PDB file of C-alpha atoms in Angstrom:
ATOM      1  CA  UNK A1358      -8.142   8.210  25.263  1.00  0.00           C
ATOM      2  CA  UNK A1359     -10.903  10.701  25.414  1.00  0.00           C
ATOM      3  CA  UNK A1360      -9.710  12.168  28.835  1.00  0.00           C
ATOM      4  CA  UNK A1361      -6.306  13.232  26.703  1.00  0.00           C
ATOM      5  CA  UNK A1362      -7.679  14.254  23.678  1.00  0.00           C
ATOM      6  CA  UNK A1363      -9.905  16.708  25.367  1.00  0.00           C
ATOM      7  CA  UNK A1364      -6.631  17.842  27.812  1.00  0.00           C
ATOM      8  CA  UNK A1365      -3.854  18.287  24.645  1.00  0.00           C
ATOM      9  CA  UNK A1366      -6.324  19.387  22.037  1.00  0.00           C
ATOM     10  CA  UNK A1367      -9.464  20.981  23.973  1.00  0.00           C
ATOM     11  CA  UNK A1368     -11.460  19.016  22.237  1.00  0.00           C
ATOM     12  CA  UNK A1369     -15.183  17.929  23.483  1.00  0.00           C
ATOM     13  CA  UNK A1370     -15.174  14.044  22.290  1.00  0.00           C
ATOM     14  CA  UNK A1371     -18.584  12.795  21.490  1.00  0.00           C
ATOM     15  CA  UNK A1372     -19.775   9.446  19.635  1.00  0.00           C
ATOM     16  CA  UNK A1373     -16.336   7.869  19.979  1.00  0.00           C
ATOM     17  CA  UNK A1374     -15.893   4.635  18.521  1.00  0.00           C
ATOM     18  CA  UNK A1375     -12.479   2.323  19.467  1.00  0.00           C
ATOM     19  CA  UNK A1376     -11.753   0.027  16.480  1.00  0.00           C
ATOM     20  CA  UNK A1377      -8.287  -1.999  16.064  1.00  0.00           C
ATOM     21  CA  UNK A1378      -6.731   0.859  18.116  1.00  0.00           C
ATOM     22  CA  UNK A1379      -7.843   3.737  15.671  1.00  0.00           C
ATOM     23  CA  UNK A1380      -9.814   6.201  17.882  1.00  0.00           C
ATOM     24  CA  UNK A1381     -12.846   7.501  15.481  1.00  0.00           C
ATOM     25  CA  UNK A1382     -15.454  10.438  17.346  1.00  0.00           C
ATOM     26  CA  UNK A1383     -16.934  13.587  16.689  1.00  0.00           C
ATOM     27  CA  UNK A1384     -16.655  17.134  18.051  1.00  0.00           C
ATOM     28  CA  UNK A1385     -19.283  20.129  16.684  1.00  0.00           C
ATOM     29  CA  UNK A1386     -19.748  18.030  14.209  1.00  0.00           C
ATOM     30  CA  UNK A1387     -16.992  17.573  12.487  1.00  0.00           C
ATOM     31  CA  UNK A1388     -14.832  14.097  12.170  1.00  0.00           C
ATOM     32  CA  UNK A1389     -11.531  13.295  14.159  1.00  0.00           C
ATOM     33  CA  UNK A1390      -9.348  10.345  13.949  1.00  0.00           C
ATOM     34  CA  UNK A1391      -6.399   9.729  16.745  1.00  0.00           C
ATOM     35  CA  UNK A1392      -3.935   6.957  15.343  1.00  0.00           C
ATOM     36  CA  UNK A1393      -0.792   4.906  15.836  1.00  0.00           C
ATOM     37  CA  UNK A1394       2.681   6.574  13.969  1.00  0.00           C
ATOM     38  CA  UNK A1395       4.021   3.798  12.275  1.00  0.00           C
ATOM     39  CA  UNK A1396       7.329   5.036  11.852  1.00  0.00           C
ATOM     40  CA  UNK A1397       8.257   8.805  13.335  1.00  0.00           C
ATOM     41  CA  UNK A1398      11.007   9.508  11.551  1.00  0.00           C
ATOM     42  CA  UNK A1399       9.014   8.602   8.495  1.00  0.00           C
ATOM     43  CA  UNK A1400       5.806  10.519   9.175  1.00  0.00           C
ATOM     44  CA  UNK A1401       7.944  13.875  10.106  1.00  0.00           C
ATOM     45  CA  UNK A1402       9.603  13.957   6.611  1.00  0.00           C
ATOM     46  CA  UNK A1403       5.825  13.744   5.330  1.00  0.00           C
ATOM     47  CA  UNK A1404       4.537  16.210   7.562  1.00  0.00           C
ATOM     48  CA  UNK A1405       7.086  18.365   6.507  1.00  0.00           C
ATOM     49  CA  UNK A1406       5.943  18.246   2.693  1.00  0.00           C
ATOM     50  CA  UNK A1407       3.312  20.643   1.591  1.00  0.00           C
ATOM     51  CA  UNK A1408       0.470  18.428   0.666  1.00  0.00           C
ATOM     52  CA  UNK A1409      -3.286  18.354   0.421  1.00  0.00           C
ATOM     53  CA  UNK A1410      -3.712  15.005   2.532  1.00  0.00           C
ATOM     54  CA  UNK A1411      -4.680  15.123   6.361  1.00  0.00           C
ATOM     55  CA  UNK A1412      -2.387  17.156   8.112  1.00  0.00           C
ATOM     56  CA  UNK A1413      -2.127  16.382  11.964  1.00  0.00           C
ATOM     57  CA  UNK A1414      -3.215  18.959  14.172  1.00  0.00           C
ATOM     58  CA  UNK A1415      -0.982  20.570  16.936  1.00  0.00           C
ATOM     59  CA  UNK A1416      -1.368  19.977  20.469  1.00  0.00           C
ATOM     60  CA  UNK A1417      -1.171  22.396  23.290  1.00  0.00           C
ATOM     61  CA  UNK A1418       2.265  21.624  23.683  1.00  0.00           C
ATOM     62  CA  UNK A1419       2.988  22.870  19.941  1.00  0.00           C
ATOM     63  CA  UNK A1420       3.422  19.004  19.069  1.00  0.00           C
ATOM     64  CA  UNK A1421       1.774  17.002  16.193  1.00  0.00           C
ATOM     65  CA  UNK A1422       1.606  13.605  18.368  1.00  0.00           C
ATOM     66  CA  UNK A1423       1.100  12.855  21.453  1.00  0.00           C
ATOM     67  CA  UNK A1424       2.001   9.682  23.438  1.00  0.00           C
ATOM     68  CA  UNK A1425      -0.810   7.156  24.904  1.00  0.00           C
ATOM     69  CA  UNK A1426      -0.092   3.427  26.251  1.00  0.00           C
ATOM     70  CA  UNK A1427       3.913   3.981  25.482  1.00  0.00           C
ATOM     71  CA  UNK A1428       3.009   4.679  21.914  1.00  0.00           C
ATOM     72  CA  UNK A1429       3.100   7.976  19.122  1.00  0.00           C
ATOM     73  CA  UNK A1430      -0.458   9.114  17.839  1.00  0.00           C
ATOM     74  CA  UNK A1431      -1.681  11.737  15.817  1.00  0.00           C
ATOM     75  CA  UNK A1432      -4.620  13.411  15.547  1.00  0.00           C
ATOM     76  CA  UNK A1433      -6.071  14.550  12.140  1.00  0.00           C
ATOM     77  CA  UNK A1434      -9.506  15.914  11.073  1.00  0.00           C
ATOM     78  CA  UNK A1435     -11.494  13.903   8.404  1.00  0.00           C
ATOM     79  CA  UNK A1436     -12.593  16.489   5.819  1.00  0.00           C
ATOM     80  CA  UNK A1437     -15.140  14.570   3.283  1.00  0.00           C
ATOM     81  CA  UNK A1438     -14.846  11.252   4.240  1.00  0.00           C
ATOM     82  CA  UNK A1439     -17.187   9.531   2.313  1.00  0.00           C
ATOM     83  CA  UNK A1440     -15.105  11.349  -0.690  1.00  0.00           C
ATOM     84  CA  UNK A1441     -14.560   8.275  -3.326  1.00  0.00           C
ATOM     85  CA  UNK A1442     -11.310   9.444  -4.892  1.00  0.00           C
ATOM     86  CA  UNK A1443     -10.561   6.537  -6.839  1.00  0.00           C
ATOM     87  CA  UNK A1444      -8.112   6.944  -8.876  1.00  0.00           C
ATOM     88  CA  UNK A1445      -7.174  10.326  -8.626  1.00  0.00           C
ATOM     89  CA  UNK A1446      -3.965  10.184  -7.392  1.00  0.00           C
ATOM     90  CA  UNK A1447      -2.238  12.355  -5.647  1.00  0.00           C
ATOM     91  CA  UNK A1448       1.388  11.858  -7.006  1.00  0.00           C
ATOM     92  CA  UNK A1449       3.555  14.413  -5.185  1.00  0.00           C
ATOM     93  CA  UNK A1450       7.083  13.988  -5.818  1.00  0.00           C
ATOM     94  CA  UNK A1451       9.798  14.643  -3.204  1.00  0.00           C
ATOM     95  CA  UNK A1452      13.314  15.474  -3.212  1.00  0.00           C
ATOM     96  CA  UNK A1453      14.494  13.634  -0.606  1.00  0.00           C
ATOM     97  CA  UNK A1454      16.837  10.784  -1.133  1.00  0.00           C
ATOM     98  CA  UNK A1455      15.003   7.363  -0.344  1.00  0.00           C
ATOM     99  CA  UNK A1456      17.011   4.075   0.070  1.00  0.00           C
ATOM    100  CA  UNK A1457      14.946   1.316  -1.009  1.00  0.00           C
ATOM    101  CA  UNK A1458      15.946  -1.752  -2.246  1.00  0.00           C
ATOM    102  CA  UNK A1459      12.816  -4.000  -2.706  1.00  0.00           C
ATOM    103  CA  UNK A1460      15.087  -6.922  -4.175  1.00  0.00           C
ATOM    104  CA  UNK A1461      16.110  -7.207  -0.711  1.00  0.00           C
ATOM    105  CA  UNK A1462      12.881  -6.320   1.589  1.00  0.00           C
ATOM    106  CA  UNK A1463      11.459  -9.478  -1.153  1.00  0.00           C
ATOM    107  CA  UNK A1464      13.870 -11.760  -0.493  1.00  0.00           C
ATOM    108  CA  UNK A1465      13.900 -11.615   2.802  1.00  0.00           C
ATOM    109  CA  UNK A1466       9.976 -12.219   2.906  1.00  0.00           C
ATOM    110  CA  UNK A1467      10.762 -15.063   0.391  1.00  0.00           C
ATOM    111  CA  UNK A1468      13.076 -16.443   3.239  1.00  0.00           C
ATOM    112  CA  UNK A1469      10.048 -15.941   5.665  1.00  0.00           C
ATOM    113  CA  UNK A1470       7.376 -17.741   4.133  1.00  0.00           C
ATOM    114  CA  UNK A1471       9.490 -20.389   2.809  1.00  0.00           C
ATOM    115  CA  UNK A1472      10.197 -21.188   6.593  1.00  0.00           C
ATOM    116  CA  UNK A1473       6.009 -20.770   7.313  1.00  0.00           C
ATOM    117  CA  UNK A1474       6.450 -23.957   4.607  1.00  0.00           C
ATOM    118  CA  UNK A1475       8.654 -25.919   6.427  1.00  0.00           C
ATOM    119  CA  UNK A1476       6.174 -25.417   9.615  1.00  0.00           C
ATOM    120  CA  UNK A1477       2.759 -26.896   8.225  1.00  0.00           C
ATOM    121  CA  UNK A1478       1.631 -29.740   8.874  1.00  0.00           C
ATOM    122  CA  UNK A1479       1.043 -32.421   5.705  1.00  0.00           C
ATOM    123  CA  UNK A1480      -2.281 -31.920   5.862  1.00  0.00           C
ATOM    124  CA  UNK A1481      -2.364 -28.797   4.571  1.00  0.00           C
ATOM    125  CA  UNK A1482      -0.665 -29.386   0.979  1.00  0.00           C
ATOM    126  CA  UNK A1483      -3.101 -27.216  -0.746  1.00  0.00           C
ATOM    127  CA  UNK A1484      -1.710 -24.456   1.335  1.00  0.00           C
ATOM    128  CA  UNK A1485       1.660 -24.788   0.644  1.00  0.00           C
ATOM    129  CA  UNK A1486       1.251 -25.458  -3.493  1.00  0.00           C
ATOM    130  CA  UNK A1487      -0.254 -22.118  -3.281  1.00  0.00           C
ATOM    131  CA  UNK A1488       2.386 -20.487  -1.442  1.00  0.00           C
ATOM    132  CA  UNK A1489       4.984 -21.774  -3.745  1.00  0.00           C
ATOM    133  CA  UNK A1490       3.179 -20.534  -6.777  1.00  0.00           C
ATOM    134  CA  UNK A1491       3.400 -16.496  -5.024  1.00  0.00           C
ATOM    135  CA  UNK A1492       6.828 -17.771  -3.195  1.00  0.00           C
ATOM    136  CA  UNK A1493       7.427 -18.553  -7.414  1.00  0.00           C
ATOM    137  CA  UNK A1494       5.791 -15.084  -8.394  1.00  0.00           C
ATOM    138  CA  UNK A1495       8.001 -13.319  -5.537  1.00  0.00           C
ATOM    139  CA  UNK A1496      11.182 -14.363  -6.962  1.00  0.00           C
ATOM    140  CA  UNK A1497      10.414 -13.275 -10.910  1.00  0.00           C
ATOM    141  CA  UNK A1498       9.411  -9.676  -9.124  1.00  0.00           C
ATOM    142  CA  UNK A1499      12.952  -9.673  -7.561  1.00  0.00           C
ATOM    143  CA  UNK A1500      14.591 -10.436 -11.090  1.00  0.00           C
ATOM    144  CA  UNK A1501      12.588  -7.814 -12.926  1.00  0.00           C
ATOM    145  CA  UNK A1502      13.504  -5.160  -9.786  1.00  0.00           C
ATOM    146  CA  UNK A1503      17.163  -5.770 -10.705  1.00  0.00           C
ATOM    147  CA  UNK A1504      16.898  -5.362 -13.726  1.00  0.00           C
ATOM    148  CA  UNK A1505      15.006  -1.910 -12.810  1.00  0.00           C
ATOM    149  CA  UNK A1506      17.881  -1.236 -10.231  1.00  0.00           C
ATOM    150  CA  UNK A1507      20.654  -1.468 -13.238  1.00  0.00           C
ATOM    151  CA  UNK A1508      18.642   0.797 -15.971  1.00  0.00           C
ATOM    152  CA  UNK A1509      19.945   4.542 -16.343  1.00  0.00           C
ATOM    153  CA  UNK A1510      17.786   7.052 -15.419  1.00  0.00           C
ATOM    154  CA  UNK A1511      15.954   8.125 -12.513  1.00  0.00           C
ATOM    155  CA  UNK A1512      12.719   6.655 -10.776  1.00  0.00           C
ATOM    156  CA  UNK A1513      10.701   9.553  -8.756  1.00  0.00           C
ATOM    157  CA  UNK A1514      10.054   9.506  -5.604  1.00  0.00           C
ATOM    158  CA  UNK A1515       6.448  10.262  -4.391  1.00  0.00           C
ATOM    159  CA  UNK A1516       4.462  10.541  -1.737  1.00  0.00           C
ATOM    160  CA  UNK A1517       2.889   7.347  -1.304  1.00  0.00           C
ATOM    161  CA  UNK A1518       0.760   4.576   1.042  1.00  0.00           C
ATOM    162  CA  UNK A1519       1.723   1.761   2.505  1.00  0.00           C
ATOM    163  CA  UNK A1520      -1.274   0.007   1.732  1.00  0.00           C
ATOM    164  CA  UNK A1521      -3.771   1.765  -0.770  1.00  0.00           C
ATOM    165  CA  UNK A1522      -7.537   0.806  -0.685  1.00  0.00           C
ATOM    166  CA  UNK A1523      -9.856   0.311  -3.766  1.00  0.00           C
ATOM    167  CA  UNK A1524     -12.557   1.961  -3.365  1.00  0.00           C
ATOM    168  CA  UNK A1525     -10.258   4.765  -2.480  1.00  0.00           C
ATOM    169  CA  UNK A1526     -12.001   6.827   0.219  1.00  0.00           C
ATOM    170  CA  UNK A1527     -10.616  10.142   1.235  1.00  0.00           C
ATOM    171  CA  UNK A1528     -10.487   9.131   4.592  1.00  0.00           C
ATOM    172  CA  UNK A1529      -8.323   6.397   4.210  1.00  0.00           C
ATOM    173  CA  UNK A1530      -6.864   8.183   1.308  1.00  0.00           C
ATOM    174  CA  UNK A1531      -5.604  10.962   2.985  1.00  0.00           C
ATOM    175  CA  UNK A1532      -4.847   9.681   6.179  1.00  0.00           C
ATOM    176  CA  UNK A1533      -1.154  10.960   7.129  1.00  0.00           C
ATOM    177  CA  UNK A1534      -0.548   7.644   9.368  1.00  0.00           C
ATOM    178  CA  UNK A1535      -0.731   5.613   6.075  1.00  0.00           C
ATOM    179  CA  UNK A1536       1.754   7.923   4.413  1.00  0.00           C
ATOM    180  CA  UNK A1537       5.204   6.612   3.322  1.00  0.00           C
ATOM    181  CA  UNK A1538       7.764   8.176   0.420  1.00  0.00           C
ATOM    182  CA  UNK A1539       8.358   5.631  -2.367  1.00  0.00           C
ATOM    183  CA  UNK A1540       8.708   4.852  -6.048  1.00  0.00           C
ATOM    184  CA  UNK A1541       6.210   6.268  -8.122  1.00  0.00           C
ATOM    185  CA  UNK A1542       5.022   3.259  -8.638  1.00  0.00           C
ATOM    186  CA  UNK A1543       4.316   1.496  -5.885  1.00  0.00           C
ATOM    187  CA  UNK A1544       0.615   3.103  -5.536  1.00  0.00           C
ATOM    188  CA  UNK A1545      -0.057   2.508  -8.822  1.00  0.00           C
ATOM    189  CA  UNK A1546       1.123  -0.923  -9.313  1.00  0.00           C
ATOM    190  CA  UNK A1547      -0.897  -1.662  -5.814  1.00  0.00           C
ATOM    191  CA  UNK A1548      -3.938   0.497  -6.571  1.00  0.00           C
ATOM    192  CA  UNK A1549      -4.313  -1.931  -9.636  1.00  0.00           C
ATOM    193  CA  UNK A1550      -3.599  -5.495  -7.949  1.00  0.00           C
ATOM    194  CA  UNK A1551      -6.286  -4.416  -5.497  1.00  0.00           C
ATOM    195  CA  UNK A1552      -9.203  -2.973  -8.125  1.00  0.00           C
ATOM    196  CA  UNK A1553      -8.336  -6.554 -10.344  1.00  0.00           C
ATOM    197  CA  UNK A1554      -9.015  -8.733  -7.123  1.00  0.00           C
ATOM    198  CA  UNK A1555     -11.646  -7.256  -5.309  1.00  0.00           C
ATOM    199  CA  UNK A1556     -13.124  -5.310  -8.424  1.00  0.00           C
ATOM    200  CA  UNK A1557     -12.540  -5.610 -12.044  1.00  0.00           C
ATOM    201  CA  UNK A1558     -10.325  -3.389 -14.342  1.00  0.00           C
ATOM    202  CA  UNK A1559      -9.213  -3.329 -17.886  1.00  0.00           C
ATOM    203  CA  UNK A1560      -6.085  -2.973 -19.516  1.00  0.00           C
ATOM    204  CA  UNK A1561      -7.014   0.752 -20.869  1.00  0.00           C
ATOM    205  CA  UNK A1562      -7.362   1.981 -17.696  1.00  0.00           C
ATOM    206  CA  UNK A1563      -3.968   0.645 -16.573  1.00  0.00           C
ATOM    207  CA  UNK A1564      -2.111   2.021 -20.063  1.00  0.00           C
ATOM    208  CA  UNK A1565      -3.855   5.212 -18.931  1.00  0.00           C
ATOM    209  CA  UNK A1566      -2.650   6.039 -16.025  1.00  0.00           C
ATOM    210  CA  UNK A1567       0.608   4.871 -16.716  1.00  0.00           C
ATOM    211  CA  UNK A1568       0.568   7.895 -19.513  1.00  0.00           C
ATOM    212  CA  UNK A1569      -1.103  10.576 -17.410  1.00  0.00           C
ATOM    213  CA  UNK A1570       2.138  10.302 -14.673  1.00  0.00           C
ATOM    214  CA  UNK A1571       4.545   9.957 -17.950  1.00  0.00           C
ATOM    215  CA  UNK A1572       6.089   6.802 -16.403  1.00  0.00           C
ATOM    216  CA  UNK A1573       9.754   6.442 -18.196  1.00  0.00           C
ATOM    217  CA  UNK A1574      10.854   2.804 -18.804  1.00  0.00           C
ATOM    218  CA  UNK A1575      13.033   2.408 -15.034  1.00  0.00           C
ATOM    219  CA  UNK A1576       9.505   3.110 -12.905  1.00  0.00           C
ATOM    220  CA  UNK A1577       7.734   0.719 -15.997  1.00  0.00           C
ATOM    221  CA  UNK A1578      10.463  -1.597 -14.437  1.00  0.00           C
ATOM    222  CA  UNK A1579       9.780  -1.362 -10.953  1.00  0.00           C
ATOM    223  CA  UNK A1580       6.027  -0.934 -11.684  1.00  0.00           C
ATOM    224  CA  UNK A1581       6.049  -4.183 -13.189  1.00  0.00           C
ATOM    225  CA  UNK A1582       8.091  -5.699 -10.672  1.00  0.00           C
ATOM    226  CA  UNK A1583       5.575  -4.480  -7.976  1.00  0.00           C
ATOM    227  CA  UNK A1584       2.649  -6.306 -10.372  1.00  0.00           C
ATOM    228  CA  UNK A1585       4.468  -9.173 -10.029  1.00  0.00           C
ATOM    229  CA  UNK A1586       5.035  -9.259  -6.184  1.00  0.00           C
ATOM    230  CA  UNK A1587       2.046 -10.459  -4.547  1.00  0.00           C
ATOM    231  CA  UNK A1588       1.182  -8.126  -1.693  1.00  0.00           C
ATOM    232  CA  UNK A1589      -2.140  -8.913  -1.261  1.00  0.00           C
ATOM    233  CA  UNK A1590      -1.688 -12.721  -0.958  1.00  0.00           C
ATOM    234  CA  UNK A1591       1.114 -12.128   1.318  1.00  0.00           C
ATOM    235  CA  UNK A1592      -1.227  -9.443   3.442  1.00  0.00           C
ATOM    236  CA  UNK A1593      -4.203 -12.109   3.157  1.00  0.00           C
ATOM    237  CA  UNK A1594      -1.568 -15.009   4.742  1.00  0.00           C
ATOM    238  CA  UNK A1595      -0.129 -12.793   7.418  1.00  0.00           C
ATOM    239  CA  UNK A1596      -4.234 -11.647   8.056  1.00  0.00           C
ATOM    240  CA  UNK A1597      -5.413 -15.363   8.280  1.00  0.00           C
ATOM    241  CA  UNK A1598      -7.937 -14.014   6.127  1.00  0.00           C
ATOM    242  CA  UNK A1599      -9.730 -17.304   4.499  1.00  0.00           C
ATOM    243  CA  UNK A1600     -12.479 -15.249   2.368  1.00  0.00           C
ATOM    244  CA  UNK A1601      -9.151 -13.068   1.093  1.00  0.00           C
ATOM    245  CA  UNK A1602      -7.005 -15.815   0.017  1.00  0.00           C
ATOM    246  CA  UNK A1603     -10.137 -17.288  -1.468  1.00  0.00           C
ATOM    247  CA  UNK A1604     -11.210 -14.396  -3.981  1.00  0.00           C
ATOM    248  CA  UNK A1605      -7.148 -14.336  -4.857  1.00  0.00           C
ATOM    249  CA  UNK A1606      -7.046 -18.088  -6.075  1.00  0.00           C
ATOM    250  CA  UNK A1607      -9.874 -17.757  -7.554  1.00  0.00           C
ATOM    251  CA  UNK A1608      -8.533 -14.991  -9.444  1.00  0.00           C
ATOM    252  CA  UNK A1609      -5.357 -16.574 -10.436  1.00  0.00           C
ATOM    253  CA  UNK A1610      -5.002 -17.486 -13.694  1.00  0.00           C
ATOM    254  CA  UNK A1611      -6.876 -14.723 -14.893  1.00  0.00           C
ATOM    255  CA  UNK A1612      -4.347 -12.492 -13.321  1.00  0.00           C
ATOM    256  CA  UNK A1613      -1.996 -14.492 -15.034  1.00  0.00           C
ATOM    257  CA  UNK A1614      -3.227 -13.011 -18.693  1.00  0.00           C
ATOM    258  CA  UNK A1615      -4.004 -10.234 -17.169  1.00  0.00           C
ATOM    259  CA  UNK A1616      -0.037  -9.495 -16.475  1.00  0.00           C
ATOM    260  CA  UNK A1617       0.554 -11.359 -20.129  1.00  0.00           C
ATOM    261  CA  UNK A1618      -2.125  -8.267 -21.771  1.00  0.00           C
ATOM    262  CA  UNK A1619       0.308  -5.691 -19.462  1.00  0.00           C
ATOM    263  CA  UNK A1620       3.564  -6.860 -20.329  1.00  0.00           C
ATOM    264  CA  UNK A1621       2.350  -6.835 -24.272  1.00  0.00           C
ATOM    265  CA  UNK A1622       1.325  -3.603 -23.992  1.00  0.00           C
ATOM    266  CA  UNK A1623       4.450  -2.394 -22.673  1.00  0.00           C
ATOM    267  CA  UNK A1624       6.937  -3.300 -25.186  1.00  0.00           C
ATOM    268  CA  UNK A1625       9.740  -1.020 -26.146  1.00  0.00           C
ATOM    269  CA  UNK A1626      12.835  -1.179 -27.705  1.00  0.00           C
ATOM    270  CA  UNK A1627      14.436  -0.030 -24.110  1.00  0.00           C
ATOM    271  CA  UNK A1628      12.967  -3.150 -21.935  1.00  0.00           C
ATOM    272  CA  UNK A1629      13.222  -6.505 -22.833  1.00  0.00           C
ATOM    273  CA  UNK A1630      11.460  -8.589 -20.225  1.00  0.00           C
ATOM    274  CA  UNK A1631      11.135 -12.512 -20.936  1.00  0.00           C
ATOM    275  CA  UNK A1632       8.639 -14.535 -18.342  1.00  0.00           C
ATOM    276  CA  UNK A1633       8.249 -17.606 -19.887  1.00  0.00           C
ATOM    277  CA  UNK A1634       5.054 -18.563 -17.835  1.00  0.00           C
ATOM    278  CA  UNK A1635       2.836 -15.711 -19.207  1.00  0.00           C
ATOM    279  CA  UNK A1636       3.244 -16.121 -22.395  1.00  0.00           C
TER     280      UNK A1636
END
């Protein structure tokens, strides 16, 4: 890797580190990061947005990527990393036209880990009770989504990440590889699943910052839908993270009143929502 860096960027690579495929090293002393595109098509519609996250830089070829071991990287420059940003988000909204329908991405996981049921051996009961409860928690996501889906009105679409990070660090923040468009509410709703589970919040800080980004009652729809759906259980099964799932079950039921304090808090006369179980 360092041998093409230095030839498509004429860069002099010093104190490189290799982790899980992200190449991390320095150059007069400033911070460079060479990573995986997820999805190319995706990442030049960001690119193409004037933002204030990483931008990648251009090679000698006049490219922003480059190709290594049959795969698309980028290379970006890490300005402040050790910048917490918290929750200071960065909600740019887009004009582009975004198909997503999360009723069906969900159900289709649903399908997924209902089969990862079917697989496991007796033995491991506790496992698949637990599964059923989030399997459970999936499907009351997907009926709140459709409900979203049939409401009047627009939801904005926003620069967003496909998996945001509490503490939010500007270097994982801002990183363009992590970059997806999306519902306004999907970094919210995921920014505050993570701080509850591997931090603490309240329910003031979750009423305000659903009024600083003036969320109308469609994105309250699909933000609570996105509450419901549990990513980071999911993320912790797919991981085969033990210490993960651990915190999460722990964490359970008071997530539970957590969502009851939320969906209290969020009454209007536009949105009736009825889930029986947090009451």
């Amino acid at each position: 890797m360092e041998n093409i860096i230095s030839y498509y960027y004429n860069l002099r690579v010093d104190n490189y580190k290799l982790i899980n495929n992200v190449f991390i090293f320095e150059s007069n002393h400033y911070l460079f990061i060479a990573k995986e595109i997820k999805d190319l098509d995706m990442f030049k519609q960001i690119i193409s947005i004037n933002s204030d996250f990483y931008m990648p830089l251009i090679n000698k070829d006049g490219e922003f990527s480059f190709e290594y071991n049959n795969k698309k990287y980028t290379l970006f420059k890490a300005d402040n990393p050790s910048l917490k940003v918290d929750n200071n988000f960065k909600l740019i909204p887009v004009m582009q036209n975004v198909e997503i329908d999360y009723s069906k991405i969900w159900i289709n996981n649903i399908d997924y880990f209902i089969k990862k049921i079917t697989e496991m051996e007796h033995s491991e009961i506790e496992k698949v009770n637990y599964l059923n409860y989030y399997i459970g928690m999936s499907e009351n996501a997907v009926i709140i989504n459709e409900k979203g889906k049939k409401m009047s009105g627009l939801a904005r679409i926003t620069v967003s990440h496909y998996r945001i990070c509490y503490p939010n660090y500007a270097l994982t923040y801002n990183d363009p590889t992590e970059l997806t468009l999306d519902f306004i509410s999907r970094d919210l709703a995921e920014y505050i699943k993570t701080k509850f589970f591997f931090d603490k919040i309240d329910i003031n800080e979750v009423i305000e910052l659903l009024n600083r980004y003036n969320i109308n009652d469609k994105e309250i729809m699909f933000f609570l839908a996105r509450l419901l759906y549990p990513t980071y259980y999911f993320d912790a099964i797919t991981e085969n993270n033990i210490e993960k799932q651990k915190i999460i079950i722990e964490k359970r039921e008071k997530y539970e009143h957590f969502l009851s304090l939320i969906l209290n808090n969020l009454k209007t006369n536009n949105i009736m929502i009825n889930i029986s179980w947090l009451k």
